[in-house]
JSON list of C-alpha atoms in Angstrom, two decimals:
[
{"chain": "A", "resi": 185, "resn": "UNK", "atom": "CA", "xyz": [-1.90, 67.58, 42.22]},
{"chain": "A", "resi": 186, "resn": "UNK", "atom": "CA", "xyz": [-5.57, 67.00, 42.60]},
{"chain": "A", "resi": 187, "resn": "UNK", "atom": "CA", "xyz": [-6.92, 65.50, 46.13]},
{"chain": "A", "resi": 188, "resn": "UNK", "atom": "CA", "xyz": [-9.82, 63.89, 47.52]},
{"chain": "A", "resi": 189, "resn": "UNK", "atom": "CA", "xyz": [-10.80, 63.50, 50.82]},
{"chain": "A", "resi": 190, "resn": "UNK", "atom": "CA", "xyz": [-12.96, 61.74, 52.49]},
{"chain": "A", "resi": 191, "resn": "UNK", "atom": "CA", "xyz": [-13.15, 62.14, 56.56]},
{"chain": "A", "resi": 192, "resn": "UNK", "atom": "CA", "xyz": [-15.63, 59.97, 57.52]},
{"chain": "A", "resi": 193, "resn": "UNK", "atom": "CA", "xyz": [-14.79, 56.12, 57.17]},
{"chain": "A", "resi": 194, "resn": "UNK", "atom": "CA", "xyz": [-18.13, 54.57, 58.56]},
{"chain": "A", "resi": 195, "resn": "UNK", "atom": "CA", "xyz": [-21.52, 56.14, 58.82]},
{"chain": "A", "resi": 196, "resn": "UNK", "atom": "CA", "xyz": [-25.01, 54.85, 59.73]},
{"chain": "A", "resi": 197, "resn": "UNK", "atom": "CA", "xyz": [-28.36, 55.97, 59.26]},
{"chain": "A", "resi": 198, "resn": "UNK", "atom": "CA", "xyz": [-31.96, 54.43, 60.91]},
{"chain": "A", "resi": 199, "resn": "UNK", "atom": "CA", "xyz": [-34.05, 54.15, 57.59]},
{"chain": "A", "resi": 200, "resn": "UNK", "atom": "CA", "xyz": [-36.47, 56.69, 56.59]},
{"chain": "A", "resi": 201, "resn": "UNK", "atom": "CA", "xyz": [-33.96, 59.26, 58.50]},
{"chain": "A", "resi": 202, "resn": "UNK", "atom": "CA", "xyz": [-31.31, 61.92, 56.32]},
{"chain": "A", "resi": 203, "resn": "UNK", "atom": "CA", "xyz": [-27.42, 61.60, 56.02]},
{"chain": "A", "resi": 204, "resn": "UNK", "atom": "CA", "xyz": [-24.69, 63.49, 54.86]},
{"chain": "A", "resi": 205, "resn": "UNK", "atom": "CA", "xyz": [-21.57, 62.33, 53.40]},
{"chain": "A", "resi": 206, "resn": "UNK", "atom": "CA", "xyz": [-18.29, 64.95, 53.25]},
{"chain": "A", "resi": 207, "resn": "UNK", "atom": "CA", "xyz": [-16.11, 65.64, 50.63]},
{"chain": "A", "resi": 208, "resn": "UNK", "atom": "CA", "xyz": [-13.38, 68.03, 50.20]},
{"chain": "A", "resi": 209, "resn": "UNK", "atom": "CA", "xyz": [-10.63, 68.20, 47.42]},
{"chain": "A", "resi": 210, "resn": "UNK", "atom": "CA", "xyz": [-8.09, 70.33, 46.53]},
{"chain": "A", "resi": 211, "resn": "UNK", "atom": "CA", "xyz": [-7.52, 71.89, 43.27]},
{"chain": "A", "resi": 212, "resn": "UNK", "atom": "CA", "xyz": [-6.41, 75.09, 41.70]},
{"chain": "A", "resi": 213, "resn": "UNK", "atom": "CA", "xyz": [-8.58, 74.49, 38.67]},
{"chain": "A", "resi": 214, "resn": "UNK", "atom": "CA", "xyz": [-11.89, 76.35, 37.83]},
{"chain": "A", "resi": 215, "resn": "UNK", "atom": "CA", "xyz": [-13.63, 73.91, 35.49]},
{"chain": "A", "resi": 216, "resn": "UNK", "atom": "CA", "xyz": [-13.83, 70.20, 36.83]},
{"chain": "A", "resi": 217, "resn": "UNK", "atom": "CA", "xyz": [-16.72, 68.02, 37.58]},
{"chain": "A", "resi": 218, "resn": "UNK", "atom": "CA", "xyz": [-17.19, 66.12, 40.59]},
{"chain": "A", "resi": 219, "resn": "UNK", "atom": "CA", "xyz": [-19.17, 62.98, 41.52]},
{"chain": "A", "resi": 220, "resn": "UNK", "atom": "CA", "xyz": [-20.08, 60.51, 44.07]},
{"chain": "A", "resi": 221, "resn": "UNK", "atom": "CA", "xyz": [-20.41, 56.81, 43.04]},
{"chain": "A", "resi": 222, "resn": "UNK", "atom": "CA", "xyz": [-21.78, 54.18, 45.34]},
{"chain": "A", "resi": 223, "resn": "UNK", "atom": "CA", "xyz": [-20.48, 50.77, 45.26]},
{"chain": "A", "resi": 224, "resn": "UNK", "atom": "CA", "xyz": [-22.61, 47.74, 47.32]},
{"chain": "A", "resi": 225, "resn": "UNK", "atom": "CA", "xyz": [-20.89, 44.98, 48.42]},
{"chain": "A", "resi": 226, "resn": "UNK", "atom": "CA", "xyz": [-22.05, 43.52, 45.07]},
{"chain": "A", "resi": 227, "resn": "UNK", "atom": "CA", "xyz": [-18.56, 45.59, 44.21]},
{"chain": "A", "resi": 228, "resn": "UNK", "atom": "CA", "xyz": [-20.26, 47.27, 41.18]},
{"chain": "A", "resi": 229, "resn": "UNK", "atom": "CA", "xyz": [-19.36, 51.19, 41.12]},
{"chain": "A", "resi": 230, "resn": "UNK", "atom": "CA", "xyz": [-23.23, 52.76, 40.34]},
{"chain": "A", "resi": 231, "resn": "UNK", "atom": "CA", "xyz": [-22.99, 56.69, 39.49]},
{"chain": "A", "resi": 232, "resn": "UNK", "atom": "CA", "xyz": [-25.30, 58.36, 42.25]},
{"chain": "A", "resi": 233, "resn": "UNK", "atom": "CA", "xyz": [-25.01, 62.47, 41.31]},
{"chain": "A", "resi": 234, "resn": "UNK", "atom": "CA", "xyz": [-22.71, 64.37, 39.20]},
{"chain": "A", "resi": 235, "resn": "UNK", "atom": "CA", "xyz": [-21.95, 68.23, 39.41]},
{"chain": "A", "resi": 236, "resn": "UNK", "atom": "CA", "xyz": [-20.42, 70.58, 36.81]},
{"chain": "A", "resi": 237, "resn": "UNK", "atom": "CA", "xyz": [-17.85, 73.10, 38.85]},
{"chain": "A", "resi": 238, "resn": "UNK", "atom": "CA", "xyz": [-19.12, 76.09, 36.62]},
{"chain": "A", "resi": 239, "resn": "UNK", "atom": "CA", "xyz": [-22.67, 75.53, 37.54]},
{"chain": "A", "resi": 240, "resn": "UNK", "atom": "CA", "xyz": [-23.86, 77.18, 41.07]},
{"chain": "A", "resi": 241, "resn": "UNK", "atom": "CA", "xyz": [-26.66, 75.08, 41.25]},
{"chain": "A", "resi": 242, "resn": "UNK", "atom": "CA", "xyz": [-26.61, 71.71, 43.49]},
{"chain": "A", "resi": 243, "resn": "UNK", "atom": "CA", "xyz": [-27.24, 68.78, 41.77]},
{"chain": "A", "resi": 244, "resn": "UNK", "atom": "CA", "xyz": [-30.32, 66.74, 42.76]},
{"chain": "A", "resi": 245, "resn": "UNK", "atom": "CA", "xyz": [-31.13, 63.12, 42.12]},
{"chain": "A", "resi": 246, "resn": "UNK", "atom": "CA", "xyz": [-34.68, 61.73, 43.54]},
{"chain": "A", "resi": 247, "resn": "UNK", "atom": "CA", "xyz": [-33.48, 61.11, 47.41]},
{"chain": "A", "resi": 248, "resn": "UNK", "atom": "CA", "xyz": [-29.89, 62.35, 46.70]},
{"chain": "A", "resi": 249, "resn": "UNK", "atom": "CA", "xyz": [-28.68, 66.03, 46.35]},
{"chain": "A", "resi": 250, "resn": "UNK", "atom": "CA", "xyz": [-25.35, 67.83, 46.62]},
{"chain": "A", "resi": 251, "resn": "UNK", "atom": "CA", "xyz": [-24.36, 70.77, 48.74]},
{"chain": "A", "resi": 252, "resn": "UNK", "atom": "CA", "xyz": [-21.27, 72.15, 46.04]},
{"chain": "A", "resi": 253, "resn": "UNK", "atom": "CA", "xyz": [-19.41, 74.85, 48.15]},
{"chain": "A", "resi": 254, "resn": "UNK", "atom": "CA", "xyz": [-16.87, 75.92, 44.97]},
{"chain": "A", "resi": 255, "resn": "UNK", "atom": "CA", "xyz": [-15.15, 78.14, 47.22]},
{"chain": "A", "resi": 256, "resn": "UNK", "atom": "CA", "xyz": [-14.72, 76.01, 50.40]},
{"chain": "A", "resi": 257, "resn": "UNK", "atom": "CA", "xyz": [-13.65, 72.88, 47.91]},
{"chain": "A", "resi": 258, "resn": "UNK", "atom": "CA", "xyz": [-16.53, 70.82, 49.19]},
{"chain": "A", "resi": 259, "resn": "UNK", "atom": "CA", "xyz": [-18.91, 68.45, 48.29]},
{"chain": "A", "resi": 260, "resn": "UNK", "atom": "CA", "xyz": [-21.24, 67.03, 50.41]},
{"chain": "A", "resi": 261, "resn": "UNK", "atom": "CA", "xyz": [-24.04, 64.24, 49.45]},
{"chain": "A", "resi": 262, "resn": "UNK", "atom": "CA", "xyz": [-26.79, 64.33, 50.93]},
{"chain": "A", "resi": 263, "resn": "UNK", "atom": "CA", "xyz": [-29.26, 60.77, 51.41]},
{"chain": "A", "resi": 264, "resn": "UNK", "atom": "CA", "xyz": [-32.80, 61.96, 52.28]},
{"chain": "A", "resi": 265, "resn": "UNK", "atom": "CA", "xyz": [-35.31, 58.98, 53.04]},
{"chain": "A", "resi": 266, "resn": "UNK", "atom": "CA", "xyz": [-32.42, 56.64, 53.62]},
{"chain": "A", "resi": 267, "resn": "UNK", "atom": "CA", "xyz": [-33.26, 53.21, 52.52]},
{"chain": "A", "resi": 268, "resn": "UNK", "atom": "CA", "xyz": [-31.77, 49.80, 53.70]},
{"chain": "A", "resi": 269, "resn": "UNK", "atom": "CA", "xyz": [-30.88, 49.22, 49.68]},
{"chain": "A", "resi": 270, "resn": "UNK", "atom": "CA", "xyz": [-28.55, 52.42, 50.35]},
{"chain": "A", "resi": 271, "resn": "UNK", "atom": "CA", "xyz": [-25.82, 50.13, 52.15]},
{"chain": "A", "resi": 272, "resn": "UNK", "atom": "CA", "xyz": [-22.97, 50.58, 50.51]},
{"chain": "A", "resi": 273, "resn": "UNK", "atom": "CA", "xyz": [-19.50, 52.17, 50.27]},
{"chain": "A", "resi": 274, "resn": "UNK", "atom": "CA", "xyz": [-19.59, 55.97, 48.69]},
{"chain": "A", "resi": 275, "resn": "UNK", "atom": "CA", "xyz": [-16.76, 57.21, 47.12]},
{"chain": "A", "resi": 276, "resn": "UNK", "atom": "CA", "xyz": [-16.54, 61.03, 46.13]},
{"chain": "A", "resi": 277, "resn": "UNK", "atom": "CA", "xyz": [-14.63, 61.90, 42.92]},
{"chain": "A", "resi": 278, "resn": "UNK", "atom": "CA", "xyz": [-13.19, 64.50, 40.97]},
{"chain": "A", "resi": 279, "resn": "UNK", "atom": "CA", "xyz": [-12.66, 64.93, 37.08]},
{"chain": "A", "resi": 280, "resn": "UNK", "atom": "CA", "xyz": [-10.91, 66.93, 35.10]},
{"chain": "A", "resi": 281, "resn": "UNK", "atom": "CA", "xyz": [-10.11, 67.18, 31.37]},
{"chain": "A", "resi": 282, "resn": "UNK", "atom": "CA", "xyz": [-5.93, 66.68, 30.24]},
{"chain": "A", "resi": 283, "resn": "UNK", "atom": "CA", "xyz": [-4.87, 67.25, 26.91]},
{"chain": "A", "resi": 284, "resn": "UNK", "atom": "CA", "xyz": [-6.26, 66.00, 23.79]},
{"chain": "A", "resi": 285, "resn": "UNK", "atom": "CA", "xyz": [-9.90, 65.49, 25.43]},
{"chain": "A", "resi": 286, "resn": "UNK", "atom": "CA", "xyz": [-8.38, 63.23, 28.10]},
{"chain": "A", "resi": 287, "resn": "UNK", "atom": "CA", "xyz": [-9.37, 62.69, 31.64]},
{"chain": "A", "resi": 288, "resn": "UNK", "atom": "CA", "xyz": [-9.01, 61.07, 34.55]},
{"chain": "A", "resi": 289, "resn": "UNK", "atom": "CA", "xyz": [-10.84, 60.41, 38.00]},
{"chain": "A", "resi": 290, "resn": "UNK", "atom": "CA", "xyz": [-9.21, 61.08, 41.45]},
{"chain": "A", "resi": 291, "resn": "UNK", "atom": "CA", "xyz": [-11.31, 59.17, 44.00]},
{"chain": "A", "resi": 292, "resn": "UNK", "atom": "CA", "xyz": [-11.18, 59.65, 47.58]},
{"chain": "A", "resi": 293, "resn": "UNK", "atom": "CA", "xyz": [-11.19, 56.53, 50.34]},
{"chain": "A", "resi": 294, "resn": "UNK", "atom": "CA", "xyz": [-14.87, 56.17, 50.57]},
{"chain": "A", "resi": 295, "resn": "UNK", "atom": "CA", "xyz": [-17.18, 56.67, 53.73]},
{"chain": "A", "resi": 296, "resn": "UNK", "atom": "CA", "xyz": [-18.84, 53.02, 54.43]},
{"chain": "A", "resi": 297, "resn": "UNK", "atom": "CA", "xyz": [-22.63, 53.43, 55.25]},
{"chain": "A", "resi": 298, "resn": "UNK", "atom": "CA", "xyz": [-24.53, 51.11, 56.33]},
{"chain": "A", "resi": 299, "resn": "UNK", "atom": "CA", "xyz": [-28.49, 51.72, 56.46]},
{"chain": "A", "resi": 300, "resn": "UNK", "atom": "CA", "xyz": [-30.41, 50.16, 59.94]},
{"chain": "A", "resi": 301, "resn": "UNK", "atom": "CA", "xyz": [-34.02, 49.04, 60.01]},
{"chain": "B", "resi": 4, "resn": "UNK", "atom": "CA", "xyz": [-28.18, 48.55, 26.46]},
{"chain": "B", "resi": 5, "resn": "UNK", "atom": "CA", "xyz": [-25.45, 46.50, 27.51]},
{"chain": "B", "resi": 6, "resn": "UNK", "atom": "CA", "xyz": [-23.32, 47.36, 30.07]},
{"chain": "B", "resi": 7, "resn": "UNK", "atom": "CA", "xyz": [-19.53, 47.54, 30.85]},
{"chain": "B", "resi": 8, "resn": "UNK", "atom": "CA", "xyz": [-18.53, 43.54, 31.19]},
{"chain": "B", "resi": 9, "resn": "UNK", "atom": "CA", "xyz": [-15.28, 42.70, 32.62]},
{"chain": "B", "resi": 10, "resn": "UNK", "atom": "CA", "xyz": [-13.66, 38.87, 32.47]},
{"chain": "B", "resi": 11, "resn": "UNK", "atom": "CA", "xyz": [-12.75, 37.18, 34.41]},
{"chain": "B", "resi": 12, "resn": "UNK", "atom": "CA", "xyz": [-14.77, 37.98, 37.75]},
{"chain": "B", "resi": 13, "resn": "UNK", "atom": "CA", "xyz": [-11.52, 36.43, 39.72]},
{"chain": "B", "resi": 14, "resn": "UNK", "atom": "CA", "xyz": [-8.36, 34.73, 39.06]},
{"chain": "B", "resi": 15, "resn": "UNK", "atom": "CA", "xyz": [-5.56, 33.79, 41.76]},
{"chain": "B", "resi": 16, "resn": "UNK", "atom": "CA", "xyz": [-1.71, 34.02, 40.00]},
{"chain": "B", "resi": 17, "resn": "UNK", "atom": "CA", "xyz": [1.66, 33.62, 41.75]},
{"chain": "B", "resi": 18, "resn": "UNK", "atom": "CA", "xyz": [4.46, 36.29, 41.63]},
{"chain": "B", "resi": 19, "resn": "UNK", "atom": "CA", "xyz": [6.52, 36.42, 38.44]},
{"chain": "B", "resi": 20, "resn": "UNK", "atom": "CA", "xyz": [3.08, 35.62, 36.53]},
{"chain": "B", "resi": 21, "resn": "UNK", "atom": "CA", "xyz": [1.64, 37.38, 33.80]},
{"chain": "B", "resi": 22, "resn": "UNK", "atom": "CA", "xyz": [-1.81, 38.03, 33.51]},
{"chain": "B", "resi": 23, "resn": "UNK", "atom": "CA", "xyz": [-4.82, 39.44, 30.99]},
{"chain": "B", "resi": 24, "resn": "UNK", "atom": "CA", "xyz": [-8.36, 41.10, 32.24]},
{"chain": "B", "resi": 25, "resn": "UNK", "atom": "CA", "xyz": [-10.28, 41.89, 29.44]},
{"chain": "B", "resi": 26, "resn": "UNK", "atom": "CA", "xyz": [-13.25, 44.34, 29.15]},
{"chain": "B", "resi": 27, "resn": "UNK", "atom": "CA", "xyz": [-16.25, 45.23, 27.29]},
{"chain": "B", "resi": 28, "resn": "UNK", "atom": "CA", "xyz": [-17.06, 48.98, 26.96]},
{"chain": "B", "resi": 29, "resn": "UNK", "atom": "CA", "xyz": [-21.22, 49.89, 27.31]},
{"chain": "B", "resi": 30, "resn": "UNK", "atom": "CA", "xyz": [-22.88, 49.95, 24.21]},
{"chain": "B", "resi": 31, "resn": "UNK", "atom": "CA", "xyz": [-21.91, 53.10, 22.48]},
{"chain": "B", "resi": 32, "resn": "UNK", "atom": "CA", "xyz": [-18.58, 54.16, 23.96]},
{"chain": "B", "resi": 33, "resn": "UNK", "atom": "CA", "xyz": [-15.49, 54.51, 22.95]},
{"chain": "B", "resi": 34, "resn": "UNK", "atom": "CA", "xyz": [-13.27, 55.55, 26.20]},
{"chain": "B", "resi": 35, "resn": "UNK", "atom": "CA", "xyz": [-12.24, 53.04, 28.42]},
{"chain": "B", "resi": 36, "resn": "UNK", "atom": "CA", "xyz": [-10.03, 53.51, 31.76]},
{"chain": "B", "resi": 37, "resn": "UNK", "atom": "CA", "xyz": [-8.88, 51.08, 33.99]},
{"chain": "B", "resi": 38, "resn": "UNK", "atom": "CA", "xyz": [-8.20, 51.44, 37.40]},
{"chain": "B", "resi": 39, "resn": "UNK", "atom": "CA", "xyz": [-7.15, 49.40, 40.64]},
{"chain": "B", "resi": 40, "resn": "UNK", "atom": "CA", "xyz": [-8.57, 49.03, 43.95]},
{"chain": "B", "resi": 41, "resn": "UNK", "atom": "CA", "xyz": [-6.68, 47.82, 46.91]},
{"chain": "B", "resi": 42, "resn": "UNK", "atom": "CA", "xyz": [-8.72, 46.56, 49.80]},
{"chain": "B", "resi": 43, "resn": "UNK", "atom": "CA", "xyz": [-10.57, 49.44, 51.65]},
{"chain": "B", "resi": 44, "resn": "UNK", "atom": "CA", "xyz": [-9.14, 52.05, 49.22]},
{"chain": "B", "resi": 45, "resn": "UNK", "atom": "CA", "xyz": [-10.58, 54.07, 46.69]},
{"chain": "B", "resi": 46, "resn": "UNK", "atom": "CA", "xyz": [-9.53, 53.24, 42.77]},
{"chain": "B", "resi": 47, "resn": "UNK", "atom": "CA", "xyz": [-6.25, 54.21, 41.54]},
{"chain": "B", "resi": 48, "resn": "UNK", "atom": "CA", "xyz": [-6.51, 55.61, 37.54]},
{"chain": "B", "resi": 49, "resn": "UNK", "atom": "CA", "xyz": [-3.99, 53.02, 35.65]},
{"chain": "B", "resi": 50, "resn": "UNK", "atom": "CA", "xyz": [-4.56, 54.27, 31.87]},
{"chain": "B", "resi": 51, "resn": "UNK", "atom": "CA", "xyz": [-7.06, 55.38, 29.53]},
{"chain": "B", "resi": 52, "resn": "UNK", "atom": "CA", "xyz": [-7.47, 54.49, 25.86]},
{"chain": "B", "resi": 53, "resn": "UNK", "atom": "CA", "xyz": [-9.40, 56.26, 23.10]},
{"chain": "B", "resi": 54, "resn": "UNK", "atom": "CA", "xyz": [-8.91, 55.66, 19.67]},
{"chain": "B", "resi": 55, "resn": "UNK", "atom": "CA", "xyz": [-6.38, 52.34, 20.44]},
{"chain": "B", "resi": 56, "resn": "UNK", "atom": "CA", "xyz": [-4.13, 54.69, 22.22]},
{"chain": "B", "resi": 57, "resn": "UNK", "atom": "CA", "xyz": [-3.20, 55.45, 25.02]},
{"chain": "B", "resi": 58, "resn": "UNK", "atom": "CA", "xyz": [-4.14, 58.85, 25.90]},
{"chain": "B", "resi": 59, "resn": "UNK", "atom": "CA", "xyz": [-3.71, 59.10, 29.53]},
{"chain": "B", "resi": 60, "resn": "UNK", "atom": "CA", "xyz": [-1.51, 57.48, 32.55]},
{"chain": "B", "resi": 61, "resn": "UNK", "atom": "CA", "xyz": [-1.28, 57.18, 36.07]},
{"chain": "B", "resi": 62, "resn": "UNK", "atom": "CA", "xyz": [1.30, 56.61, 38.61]},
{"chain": "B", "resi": 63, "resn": "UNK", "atom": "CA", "xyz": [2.31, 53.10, 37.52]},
{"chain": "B", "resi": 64, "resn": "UNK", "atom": "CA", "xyz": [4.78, 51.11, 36.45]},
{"chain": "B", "resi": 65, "resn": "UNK", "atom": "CA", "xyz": [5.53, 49.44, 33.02]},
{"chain": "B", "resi": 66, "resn": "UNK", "atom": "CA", "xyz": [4.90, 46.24, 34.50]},
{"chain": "B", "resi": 67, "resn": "UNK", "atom": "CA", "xyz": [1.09, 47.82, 34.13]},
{"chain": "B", "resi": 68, "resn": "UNK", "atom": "CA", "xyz": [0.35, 47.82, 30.10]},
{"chain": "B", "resi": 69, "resn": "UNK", "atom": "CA", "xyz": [-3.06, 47.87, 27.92]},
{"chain": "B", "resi": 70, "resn": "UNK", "atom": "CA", "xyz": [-4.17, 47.67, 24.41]},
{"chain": "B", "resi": 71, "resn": "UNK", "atom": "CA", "xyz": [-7.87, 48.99, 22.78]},
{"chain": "B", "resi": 72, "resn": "UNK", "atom": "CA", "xyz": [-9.45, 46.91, 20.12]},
{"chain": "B", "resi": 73, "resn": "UNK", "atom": "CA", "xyz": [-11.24, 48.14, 17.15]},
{"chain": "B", "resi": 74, "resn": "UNK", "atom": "CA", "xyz": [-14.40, 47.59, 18.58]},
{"chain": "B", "resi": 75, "resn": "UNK", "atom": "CA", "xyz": [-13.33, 49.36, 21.47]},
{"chain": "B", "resi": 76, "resn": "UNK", "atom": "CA", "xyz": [-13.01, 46.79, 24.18]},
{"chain": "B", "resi": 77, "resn": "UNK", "atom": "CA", "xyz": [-9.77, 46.77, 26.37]},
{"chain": "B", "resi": 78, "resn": "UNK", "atom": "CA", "xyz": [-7.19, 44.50, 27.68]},
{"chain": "B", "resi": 79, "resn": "UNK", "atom": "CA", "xyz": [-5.28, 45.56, 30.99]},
{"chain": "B", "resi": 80, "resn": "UNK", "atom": "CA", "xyz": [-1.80, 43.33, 30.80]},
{"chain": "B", "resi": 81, "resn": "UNK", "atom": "CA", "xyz": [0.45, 42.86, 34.16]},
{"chain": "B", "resi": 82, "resn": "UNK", "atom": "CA", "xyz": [4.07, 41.39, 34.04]},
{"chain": "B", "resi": 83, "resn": "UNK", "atom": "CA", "xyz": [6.24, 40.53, 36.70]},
{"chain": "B", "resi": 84, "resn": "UNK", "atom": "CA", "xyz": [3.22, 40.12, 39.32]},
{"chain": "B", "resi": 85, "resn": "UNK", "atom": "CA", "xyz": [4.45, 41.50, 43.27]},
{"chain": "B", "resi": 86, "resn": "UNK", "atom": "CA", "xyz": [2.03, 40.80, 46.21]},
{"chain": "B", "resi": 87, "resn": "UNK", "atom": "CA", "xyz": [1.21, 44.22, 46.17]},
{"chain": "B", "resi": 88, "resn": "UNK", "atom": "CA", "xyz": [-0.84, 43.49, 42.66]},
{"chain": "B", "resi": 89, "resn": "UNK", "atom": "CA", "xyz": [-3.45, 41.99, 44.74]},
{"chain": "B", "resi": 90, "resn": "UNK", "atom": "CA", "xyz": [-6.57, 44.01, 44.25]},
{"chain": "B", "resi": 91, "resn": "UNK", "atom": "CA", "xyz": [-10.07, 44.98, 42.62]},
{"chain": "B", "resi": 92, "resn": "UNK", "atom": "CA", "xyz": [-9.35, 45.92, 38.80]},
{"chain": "B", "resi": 93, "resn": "UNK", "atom": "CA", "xyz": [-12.51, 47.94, 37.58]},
{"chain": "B", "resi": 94, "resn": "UNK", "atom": "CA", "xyz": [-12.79, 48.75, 34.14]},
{"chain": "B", "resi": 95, "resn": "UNK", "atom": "CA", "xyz": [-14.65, 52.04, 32.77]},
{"chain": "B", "resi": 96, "resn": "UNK", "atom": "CA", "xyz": [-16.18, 53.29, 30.33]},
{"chain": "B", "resi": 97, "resn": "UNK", "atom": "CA", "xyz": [-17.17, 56.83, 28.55]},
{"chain": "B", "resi": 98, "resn": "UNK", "atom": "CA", "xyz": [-18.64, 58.59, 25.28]},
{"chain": "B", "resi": 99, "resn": "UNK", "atom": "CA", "xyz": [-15.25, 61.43, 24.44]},
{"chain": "B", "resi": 100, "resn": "UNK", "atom": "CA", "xyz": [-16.84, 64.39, 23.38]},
{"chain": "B", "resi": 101, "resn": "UNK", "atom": "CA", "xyz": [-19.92, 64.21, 25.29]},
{"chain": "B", "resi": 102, "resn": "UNK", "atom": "CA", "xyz": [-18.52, 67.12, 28.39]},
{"chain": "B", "resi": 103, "resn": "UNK", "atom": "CA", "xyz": [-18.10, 65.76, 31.83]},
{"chain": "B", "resi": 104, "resn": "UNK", "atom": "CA", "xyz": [-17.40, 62.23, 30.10]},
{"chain": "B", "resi": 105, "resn": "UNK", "atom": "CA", "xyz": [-18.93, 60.26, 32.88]},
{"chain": "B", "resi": 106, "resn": "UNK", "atom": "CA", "xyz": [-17.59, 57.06, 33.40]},
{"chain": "B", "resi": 107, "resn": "UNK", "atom": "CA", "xyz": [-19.77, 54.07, 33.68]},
{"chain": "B", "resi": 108, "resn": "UNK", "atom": "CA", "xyz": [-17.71, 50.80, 35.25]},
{"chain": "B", "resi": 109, "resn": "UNK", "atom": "CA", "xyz": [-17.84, 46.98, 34.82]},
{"chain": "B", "resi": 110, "resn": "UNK", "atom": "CA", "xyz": [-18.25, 44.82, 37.91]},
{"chain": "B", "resi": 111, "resn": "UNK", "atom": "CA", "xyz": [-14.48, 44.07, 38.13]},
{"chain": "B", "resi": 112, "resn": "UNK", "atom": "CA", "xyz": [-11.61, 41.48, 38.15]},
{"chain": "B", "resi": 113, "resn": "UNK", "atom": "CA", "xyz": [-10.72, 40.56, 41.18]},
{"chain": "B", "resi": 114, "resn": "UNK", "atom": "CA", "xyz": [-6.61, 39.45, 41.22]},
{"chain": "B", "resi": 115, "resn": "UNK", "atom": "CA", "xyz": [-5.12, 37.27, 43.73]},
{"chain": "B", "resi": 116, "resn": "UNK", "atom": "CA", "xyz": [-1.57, 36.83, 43.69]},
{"chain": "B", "resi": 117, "resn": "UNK", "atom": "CA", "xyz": [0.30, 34.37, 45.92]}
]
């Protein structure tokens, strides 16, 4: 079975200044996507990045970008230019296809980050 | 372009209650997946439907059941409601077909039970 894990609970960030968020799951698969959502105390799940496992190019976003290590199983996001808007919960995710087109997310426990002015 | 919509935004039940969150798929799709969030956790995957099926299920029990409308909106259904119901139920929703099927979610339901 598919894990996702998460090892940082709580992170902060001055704004302006970079963070990375860690991600590492376990699979034996070799096509699966992966994602990181955000969710603001708002409570609405936003999608942030997505990366295709068969790709070897990161993903980029504007101020977010992925390092995708397919080898190590990790998945890093990575907030450039933090801003304070950029408080929320992240949760990483991983997604592959079942049978008959189906699918289904495995998140991980989310790293809480909270931006400082 | 509407969004995923999810009804009601709370509702407080006692155990042995039944209860209904409904939920609107974004304009387009035809995939929805529910899923629940306990306090500080991550979202569990409940079900998914496509094509008024259900094509997909996670570790839950039949107390946990669903049904997909023509117009592809979604009902989650729980009987029998334990403490341990208590949670964030976010709805999802996805185009089948379109590779990587990335899910787009509602705002949830949140469930008290007491």
């Amino acid at each position: 079975a598919q894990t996702v894990t998460q090892s940082q609970p709580e992170m902060s960030v001055q704004e302006a200044e970079t963070v990375t968020l860690s991600c590492t799951y376990d699979t034996s698969e070799s096509n699966y996507y992966l994602f990181w959502y955000k969710q603001p105390p708002s409570r609405q799940m936003i999608l942030v990045i997505r990366q295709e496992a068969y790709k070897q190019q990161n993903a980029t976003e504007n101020r977010f970008s992925v390092n995708f290590q397919k080898a190590a199983k990790s998945f890093s996001l990575k907030i450039s230019d933090s801003q304070l808007g950029d408080t929320a919960m992240y949760f990483c995710a991983f997604m592959k296809h079942g049978p008959s087109g189906t699918y289904k997310y495995i998140f991980g426990t989310g790293t809480r980050l909270k931006v400082l002015a | 372009d509407a969004g995923v919509t999810q009804s009601p935004t709370h509702l407080i039940k006692t155990r042995g209650q039944q209860v209904t969150l409904r939920c609107s798929p974004k304009s387009g799709h035809d995939t929805v997946s529910w899923y629940q969030q306990a306090l500080g956790q991550g979202p569990q995957f409940i079900f998914q439907y496509y094509e008024e099926e259900e094509r997909q299920r996670g570790n839950f029990p039949d107390r946990f059941s669903g049904h997909q409308f023509p117009n592809y909106s979604s009902e989650l259904n729980v009987n029998a409601l334990l403490l341990g119901d208590s949670a964030l139920y976010l709805c999802a929703s996805s185009l089948a077909g379109t590779g990587g099927d990335t899910q787009y979610f509602g705002p949830g339901t949140r469930l008290t039970v007491l």
